[in-house]
Coordinates of C-alpha atoms and ligand atoms in Angstrom, one line a residue:
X1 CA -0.3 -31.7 -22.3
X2 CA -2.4 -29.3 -24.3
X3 CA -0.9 -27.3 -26.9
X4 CA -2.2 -24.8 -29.6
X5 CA -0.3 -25.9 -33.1
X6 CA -0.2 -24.3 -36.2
X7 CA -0.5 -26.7 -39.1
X8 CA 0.6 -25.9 -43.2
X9 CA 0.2 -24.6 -45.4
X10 CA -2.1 -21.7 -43.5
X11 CA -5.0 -21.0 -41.2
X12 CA -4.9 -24.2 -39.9
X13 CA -4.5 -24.0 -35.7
X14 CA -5.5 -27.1 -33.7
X15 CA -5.5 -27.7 -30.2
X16 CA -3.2 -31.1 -29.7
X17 CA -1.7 -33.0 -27.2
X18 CA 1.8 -33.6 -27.1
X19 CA 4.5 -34.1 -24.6
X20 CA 5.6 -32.2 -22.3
X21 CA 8.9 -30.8 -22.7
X22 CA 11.8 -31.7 -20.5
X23 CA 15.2 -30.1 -19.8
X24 CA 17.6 -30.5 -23.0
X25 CA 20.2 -28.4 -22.2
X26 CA 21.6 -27.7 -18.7
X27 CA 20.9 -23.7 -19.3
X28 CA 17.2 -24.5 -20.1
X29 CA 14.5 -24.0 -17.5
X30 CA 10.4 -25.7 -18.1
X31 CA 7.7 -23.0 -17.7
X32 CA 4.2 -23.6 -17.0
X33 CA 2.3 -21.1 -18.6
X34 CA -0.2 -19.7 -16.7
X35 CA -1.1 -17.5 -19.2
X36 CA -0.5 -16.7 -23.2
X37 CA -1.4 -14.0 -25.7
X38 CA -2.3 -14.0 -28.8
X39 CA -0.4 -11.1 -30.9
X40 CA -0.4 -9.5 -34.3
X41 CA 2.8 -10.7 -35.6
X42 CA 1.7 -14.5 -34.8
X43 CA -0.8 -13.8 -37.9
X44 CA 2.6 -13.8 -40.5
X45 CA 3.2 -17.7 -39.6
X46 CA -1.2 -18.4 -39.3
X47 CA -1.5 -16.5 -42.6
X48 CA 0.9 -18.8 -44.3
X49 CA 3.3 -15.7 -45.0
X50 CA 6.4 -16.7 -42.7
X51 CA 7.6 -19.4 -45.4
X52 CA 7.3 -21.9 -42.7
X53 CA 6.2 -25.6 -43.5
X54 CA 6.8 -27.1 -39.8
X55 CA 4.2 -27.9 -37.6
X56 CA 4.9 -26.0 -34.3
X57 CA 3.4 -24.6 -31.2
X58 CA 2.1 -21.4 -31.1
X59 CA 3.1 -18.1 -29.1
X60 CA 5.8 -15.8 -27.9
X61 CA 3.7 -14.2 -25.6
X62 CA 3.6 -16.1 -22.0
X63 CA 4.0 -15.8 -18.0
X64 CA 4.2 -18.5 -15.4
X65 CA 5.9 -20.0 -12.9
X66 CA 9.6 -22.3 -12.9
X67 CA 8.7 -25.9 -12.6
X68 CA 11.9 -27.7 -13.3
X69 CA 15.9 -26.3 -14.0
X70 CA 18.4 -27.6 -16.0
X71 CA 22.0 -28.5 -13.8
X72 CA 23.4 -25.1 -14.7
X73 CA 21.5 -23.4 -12.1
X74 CA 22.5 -23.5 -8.1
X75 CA 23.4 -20.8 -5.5
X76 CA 27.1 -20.9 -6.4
X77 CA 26.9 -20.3 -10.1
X78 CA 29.3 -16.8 -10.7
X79 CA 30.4 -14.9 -13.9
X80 CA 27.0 -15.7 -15.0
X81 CA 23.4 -14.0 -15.6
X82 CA 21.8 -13.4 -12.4
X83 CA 19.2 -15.7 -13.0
X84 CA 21.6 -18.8 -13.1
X85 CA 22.3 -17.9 -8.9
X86 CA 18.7 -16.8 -8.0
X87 CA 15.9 -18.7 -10.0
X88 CA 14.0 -21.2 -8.4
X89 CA 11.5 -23.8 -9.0
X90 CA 8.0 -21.6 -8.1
X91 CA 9.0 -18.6 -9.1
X92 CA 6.8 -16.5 -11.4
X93 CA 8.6 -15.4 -14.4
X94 CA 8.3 -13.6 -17.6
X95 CA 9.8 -14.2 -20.9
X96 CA 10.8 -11.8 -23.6
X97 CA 9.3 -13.1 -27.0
X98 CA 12.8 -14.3 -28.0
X99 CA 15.5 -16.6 -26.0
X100 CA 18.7 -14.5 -25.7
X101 CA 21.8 -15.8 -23.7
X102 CA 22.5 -12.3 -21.6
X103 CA 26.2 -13.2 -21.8
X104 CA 27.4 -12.3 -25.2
X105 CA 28.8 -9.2 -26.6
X106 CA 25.6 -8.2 -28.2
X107 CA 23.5 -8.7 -25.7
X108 CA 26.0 -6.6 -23.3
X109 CA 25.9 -3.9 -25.8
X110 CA 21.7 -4.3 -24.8
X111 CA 20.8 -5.8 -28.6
X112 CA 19.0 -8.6 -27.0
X113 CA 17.3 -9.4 -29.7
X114 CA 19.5 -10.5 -32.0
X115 CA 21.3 -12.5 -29.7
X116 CA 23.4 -15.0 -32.2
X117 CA 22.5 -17.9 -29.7
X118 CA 18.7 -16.5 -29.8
X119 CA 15.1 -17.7 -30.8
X120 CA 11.7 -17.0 -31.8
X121 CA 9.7 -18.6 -29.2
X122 CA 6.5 -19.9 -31.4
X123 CA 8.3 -20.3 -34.7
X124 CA 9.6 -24.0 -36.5
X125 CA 13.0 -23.2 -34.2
X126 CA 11.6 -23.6 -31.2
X127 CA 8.2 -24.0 -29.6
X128 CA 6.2 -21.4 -28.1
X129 CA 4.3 -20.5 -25.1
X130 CA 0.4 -21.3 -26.5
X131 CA 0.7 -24.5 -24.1
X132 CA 0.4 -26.0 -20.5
X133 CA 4.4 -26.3 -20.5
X134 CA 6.8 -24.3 -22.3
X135 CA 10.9 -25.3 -22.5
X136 CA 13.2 -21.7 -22.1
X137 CA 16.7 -22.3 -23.6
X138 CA 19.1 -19.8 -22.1
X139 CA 16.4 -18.9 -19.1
X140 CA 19.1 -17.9 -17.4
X141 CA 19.6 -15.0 -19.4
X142 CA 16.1 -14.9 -21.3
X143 CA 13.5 -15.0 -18.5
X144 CA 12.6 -12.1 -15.8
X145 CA 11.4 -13.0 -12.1
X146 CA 8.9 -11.5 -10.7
X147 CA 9.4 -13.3 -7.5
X148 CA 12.9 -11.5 -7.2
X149 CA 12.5 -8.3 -8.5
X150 CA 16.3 -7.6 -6.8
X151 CA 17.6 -9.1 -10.2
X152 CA 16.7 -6.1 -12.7
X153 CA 17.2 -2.5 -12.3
X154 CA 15.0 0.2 -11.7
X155 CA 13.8 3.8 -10.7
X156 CA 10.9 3.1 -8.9
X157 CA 11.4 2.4 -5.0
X158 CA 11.6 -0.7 -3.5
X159 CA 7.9 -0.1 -2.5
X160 CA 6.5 1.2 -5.7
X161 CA 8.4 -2.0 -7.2
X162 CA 6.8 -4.4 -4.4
X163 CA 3.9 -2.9 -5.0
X164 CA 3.3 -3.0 -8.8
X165 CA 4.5 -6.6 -8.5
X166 CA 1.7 -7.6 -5.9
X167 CA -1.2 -5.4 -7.5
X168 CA -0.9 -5.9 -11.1
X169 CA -2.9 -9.3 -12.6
X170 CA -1.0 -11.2 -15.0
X171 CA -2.9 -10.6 -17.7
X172 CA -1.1 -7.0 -17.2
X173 CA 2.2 -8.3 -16.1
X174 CA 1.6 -10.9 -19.6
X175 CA 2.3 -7.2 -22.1
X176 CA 5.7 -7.6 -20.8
X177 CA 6.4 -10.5 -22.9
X178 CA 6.3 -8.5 -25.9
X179 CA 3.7 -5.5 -26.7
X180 CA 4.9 -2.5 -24.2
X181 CA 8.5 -3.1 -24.1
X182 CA 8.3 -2.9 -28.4
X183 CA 6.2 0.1 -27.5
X184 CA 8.7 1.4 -25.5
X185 CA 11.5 0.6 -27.6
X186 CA 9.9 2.6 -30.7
X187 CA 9.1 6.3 -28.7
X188 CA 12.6 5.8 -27.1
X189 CA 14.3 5.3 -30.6
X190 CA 12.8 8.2 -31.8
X191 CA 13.1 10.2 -28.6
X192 CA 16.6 9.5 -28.6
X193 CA 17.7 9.9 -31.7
X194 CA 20.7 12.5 -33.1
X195 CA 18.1 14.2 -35.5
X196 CA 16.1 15.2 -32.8
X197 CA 18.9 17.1 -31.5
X198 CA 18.5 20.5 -32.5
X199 CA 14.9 20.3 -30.9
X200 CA 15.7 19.0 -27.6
X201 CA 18.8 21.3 -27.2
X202 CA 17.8 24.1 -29.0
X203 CA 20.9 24.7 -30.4
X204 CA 21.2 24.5 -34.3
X205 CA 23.1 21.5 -36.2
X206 CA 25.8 20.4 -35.6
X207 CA 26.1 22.9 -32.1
X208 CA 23.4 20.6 -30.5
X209 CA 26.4 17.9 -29.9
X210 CA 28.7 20.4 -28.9
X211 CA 27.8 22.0 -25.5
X212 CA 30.6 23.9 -25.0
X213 CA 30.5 26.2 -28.1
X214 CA 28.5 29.2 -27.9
X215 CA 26.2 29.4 -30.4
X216 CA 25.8 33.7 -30.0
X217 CA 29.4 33.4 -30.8
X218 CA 29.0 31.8 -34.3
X219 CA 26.2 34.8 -34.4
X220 CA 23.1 32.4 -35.1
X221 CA 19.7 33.6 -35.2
X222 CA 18.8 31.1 -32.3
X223 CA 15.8 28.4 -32.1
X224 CA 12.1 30.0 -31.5
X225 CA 10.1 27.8 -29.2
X226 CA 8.1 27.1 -32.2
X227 CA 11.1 25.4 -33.7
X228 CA 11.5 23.0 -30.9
X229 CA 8.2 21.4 -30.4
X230 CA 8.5 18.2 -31.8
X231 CA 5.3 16.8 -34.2
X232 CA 5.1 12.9 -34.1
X233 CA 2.9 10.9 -36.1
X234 CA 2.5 6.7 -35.1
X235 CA 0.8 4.9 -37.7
X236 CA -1.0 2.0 -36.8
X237 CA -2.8 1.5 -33.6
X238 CA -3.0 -2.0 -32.5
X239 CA -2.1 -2.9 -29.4
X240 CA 1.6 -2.2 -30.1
X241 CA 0.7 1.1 -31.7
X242 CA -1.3 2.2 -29.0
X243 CA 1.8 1.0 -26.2
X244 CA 3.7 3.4 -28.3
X245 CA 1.4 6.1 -28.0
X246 CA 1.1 5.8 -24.5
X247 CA 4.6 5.5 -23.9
X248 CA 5.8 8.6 -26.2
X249 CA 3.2 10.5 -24.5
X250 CA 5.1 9.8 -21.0
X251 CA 7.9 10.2 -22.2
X252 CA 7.1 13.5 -23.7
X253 CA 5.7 14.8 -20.7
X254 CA 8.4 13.0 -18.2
X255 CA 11.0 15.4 -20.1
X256 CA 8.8 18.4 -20.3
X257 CA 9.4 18.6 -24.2
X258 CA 6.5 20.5 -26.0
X259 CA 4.9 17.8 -29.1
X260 CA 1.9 17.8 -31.1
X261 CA 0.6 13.8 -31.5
X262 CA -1.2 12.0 -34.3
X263 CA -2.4 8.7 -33.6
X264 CA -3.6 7.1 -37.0
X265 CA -5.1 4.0 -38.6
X266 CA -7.5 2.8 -41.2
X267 CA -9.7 1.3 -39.3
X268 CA -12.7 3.3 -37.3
X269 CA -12.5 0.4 -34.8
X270 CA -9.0 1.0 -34.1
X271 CA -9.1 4.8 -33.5
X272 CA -12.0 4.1 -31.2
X273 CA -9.8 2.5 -28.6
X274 CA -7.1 4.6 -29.2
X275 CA -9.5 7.3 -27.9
X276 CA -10.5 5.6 -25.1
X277 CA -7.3 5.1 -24.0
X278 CA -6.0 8.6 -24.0
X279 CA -9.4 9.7 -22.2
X280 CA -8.9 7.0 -19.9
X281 CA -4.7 8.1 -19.2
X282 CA -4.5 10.8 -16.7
X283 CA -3.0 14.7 -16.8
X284 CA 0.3 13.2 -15.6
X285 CA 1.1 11.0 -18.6
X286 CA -0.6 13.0 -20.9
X287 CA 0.3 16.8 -20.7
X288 CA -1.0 19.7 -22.5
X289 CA 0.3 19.1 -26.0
X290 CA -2.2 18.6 -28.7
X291 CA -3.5 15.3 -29.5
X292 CA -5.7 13.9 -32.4
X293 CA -6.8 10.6 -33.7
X294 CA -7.3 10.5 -37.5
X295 CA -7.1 8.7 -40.3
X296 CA -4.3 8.6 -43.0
X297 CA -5.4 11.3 -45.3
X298 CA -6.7 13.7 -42.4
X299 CA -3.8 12.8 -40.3
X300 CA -1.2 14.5 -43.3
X301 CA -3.7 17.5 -43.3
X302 CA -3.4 18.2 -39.8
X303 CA 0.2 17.8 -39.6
X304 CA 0.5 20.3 -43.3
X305 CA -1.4 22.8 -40.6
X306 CA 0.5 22.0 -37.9
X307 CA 3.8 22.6 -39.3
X308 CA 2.9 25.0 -42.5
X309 CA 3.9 22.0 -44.7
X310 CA 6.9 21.0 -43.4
X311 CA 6.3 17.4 -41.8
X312 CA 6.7 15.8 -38.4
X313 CA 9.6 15.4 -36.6
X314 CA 9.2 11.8 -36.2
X315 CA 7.0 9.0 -37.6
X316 CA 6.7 5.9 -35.7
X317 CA 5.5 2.6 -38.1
X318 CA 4.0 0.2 -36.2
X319 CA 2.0 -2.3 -39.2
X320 CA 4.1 -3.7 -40.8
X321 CA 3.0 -3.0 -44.4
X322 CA 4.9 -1.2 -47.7
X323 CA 1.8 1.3 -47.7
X324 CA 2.5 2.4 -44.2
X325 CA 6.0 2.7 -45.0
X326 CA 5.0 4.8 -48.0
X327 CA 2.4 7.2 -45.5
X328 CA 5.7 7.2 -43.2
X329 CA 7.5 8.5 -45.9
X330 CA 5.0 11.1 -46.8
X331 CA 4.2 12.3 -43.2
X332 CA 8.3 12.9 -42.1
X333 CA 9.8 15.7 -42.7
X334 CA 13.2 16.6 -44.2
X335 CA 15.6 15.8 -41.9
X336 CA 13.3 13.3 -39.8
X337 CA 13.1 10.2 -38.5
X338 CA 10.9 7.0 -38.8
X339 CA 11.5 4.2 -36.4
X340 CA 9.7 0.7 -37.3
X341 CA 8.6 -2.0 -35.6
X342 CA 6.2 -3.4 -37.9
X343 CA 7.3 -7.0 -38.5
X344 CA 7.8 -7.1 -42.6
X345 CA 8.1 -9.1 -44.8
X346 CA 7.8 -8.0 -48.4
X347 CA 10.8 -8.2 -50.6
X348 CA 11.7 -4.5 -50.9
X349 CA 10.9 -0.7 -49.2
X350 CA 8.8 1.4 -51.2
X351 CA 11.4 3.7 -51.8
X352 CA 13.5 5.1 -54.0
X353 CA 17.0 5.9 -53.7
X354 CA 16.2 9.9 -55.0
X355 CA 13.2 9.6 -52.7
X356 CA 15.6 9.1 -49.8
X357 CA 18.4 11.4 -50.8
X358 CA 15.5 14.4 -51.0
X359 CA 14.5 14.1 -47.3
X360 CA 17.8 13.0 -45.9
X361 CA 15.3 11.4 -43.9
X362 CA 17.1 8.4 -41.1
X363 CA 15.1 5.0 -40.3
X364 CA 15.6 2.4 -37.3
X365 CA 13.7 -0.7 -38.5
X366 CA 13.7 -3.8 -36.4
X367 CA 12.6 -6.6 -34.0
X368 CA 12.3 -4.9 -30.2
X369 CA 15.3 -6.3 -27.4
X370 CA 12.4 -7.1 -25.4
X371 CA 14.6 -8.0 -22.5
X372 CA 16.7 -5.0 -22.9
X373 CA 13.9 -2.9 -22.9
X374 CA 11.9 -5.0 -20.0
X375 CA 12.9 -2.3 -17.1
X376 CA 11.4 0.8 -18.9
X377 CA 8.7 -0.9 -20.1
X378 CA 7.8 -2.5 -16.1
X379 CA 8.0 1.2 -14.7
X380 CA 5.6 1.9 -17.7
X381 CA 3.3 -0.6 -16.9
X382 CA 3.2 0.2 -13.2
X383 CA 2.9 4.0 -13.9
X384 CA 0.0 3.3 -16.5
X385 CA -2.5 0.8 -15.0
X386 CA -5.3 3.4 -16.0
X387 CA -4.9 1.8 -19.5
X388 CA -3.0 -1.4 -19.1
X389 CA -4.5 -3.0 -15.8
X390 CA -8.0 -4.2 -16.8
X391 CA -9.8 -6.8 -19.4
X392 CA -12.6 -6.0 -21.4
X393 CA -13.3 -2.5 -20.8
X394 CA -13.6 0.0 -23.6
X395 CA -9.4 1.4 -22.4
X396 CA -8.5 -2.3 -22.1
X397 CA -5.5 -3.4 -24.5
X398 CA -7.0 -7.5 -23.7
X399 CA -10.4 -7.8 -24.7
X400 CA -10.6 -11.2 -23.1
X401 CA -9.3 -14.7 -21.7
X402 CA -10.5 -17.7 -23.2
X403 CA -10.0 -21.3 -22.8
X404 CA -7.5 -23.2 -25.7
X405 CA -10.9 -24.1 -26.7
X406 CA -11.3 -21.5 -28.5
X407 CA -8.5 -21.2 -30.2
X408 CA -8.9 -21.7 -33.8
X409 CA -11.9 -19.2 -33.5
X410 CA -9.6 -16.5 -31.4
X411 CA -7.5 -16.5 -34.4
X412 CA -9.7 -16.8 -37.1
X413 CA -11.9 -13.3 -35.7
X414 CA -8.0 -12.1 -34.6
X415 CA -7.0 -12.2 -37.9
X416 CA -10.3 -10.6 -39.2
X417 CA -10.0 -7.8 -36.6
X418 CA -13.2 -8.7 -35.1
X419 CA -11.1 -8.9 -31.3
X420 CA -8.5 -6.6 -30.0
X421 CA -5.8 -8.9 -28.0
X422 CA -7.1 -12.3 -27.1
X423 CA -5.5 -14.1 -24.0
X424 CA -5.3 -18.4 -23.8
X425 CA -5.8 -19.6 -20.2
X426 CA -4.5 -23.0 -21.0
X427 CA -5.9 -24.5 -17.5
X428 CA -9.7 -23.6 -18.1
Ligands
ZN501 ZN1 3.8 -10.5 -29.8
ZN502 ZN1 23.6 -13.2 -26.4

């Protein structure tokens, strides 16, 4: 079969044939990939940064269809994952951009991915999805199937669920792998978190975790509407960044919670799309709150005006880098919050221990539990095919599908952010 590789020490990708996988474990299932993406964090391994020397395939990013099981699967499996009952060879599935078992303690607790029994897909461990035929360890509890949308939970209706599943393309269905879920996972972090307490109760510290005090009692001045509207920066709008926007919009506006946005990157290109994309998002998922798209040093203006100097509520970090950790830093206010999903590597934070003492200011850093996150994230994509349902188009997340021809040019402009998101058909 067909394969894109990555060779050492960097920037070296090659389309190769190799074998194709079989069945080495009786959990594991073989995929072939219909489709694969090309993603931002696949650049640390292409740029030589991932201290990797082995040659491996590329990708974490992939949908197809079951073509072979291992002997753990059959109708009478029980005590198990779903999956290890229900999936069958033909049916279209999924994959989370890491293997996790679905069986352990941390993936009960929904920590999916840092399963102990998990793997990068696309990384020396284990092969990834940039290939006709990808091998699934664990598929049982890794993979999702869209031909049985019975085995994960939901809100929408069985026909709003029926009918995503037979109306979206699979270059849509394909974001589920990886880029909207971690979008997801960021605005619900920071939605969710305790800081954001007093804001969405509008009762004062510590009264916002205790309902059943009164706070007149304690003879509080009270939260003024002002006080509550939350002021959320994301830095970093890739296609990640821009998920997150999209979903902390809707999420925003699903809970009625007044907010002031700031989208922001470096790059014009960048805050271009982003721009499209909230033109392109109707009323529903966008609401009344104020909106802007700036770069770094306007962005902290706005949010100084905004706020009279005080700083946002939240900051979501989705690059990756020390200086957007620094902006981060700069844009939260005391007593915020900045969730990241930037994939980093540098040795250490830029920041000091006084630095963080000062702002009392919480983080959540971390890979996504893209399969914890997959249910949110479908409704999501269903709700939002405005912005995630086409190719090419000024709105679109994918600006194309190409053949594993083109390859080593996809990533070579991909890494030079001459392309947004670049899909492989590997069949073409
Ligand atoms: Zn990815
Ligand atoms: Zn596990």
């Amino acid at each position: 079969m067909q394969a894109i590789r990555w060779h050492p020490p960097a920037y070296d990708i090659r389309v190769e044939t190799v074998p194709i996988p079989e069945i080495q474990d009786p959990d594991d299932a073989i995929v072939k990939v219909k489709l694969a993406a090309l993603c931002g964090s696949d650049l640390h391994i292409y740029r030589g940064h991932g201290g990797v020397d082995k040659v491996h395939t590329c990708g974490h990013e992939f949908i197809g269809e079951v073509v072979s099981l291992g002997s753990n699967y059959g109708a009478n499996v029980q005590g198990r994952p779903k999956l290890y009952s229900s999936l069958k060879v033909g049916d279209k599935v999924v994959s989370p951009f890491t293997v996790n078992c679905g069986e352990c303690h941390v993936c009960r607790l929904g920590y999916t991915g840092r399963c102990p029994s998990g793997a990068l897909f696309g990384s020396p461990a284990l092969d990834g999805g940039q290939a006709q035929y990808v091998r699934v360890p664990k598929a049982g509890g890794t993979l999702f199937n869209l031909s049985n949308p019975d085995t994960w939970p939901t809100t929408l209706s069985e026909q709003e669920k029926q009918k995503g599943l037979t109306a979206i393309a699979d270059s849509s269905l394909l974001m589920l792998a990886d880029i909207l879920p971690t979008g997801v996972f960021a605005a619900t972090q920071a939605l969710n978190h305790p800081k954001l307490q007093p804001m969405l109760t509008g009762r004062p510290w510590p009264l916002c975790f205790s309902p059943e005090v009164n706070p007149e009692a304690q003879n509080e001045p009270g939260l003024t509407l002002e006080d509550r509207v939350l002021t959320v920066a994301v830095i970093g709008l890739g296609p990640v960044g821009i998920c997150a926007t999209v979903s902390l919009l809707d999420e925003l506006v699903t809970r009625k919670l007044p907010f002031r946005v700031v989208a922001i990157d470096l790059l014009e290109k960048r805050r271009e799309k982003m721009k499209a994309v909230y033109d392109a998002i109707d009323k529903s998922g966008k609401g009344n709150g104020e909106f802007a798209v700036l770069a770094t040093d306007e962005a902290k203006d706005l949010v100084n005006k905004w706020t009279g100097g005080i700083g946002c509520t939240a900051v979501l970090e989705v690059v990756g880098h020390p200086s957007a950790l620094t902006s981060a830093y700069d844009l939260v206010r005391a007593f915020g919050v900045v969730v990241s999903v930037g994939v980093h590597g540098a040795p250490v934070v830029p920041y000091t221990g006084r630095q963080l003492y000062n702002k009392n200011v919480s983080f959540d850093f971390g890979r996504c539990p893209a399969r914890a996150m997959f249910p949110p994230a479908f409704e999501l994509l269903v709700k939002r095919q405005d912005v995630f349902g086409k190719v090419g188009d000024p709105a679109s997340l994918v600006d194309r599908v190409v053949s594993f021809k083109e390859a080593p040019e996809s990533y070579r402009a991909f890494d030079k952010g001459e392309v947004g998101k670049v899909i492989f058909n590997p069949w073409e």
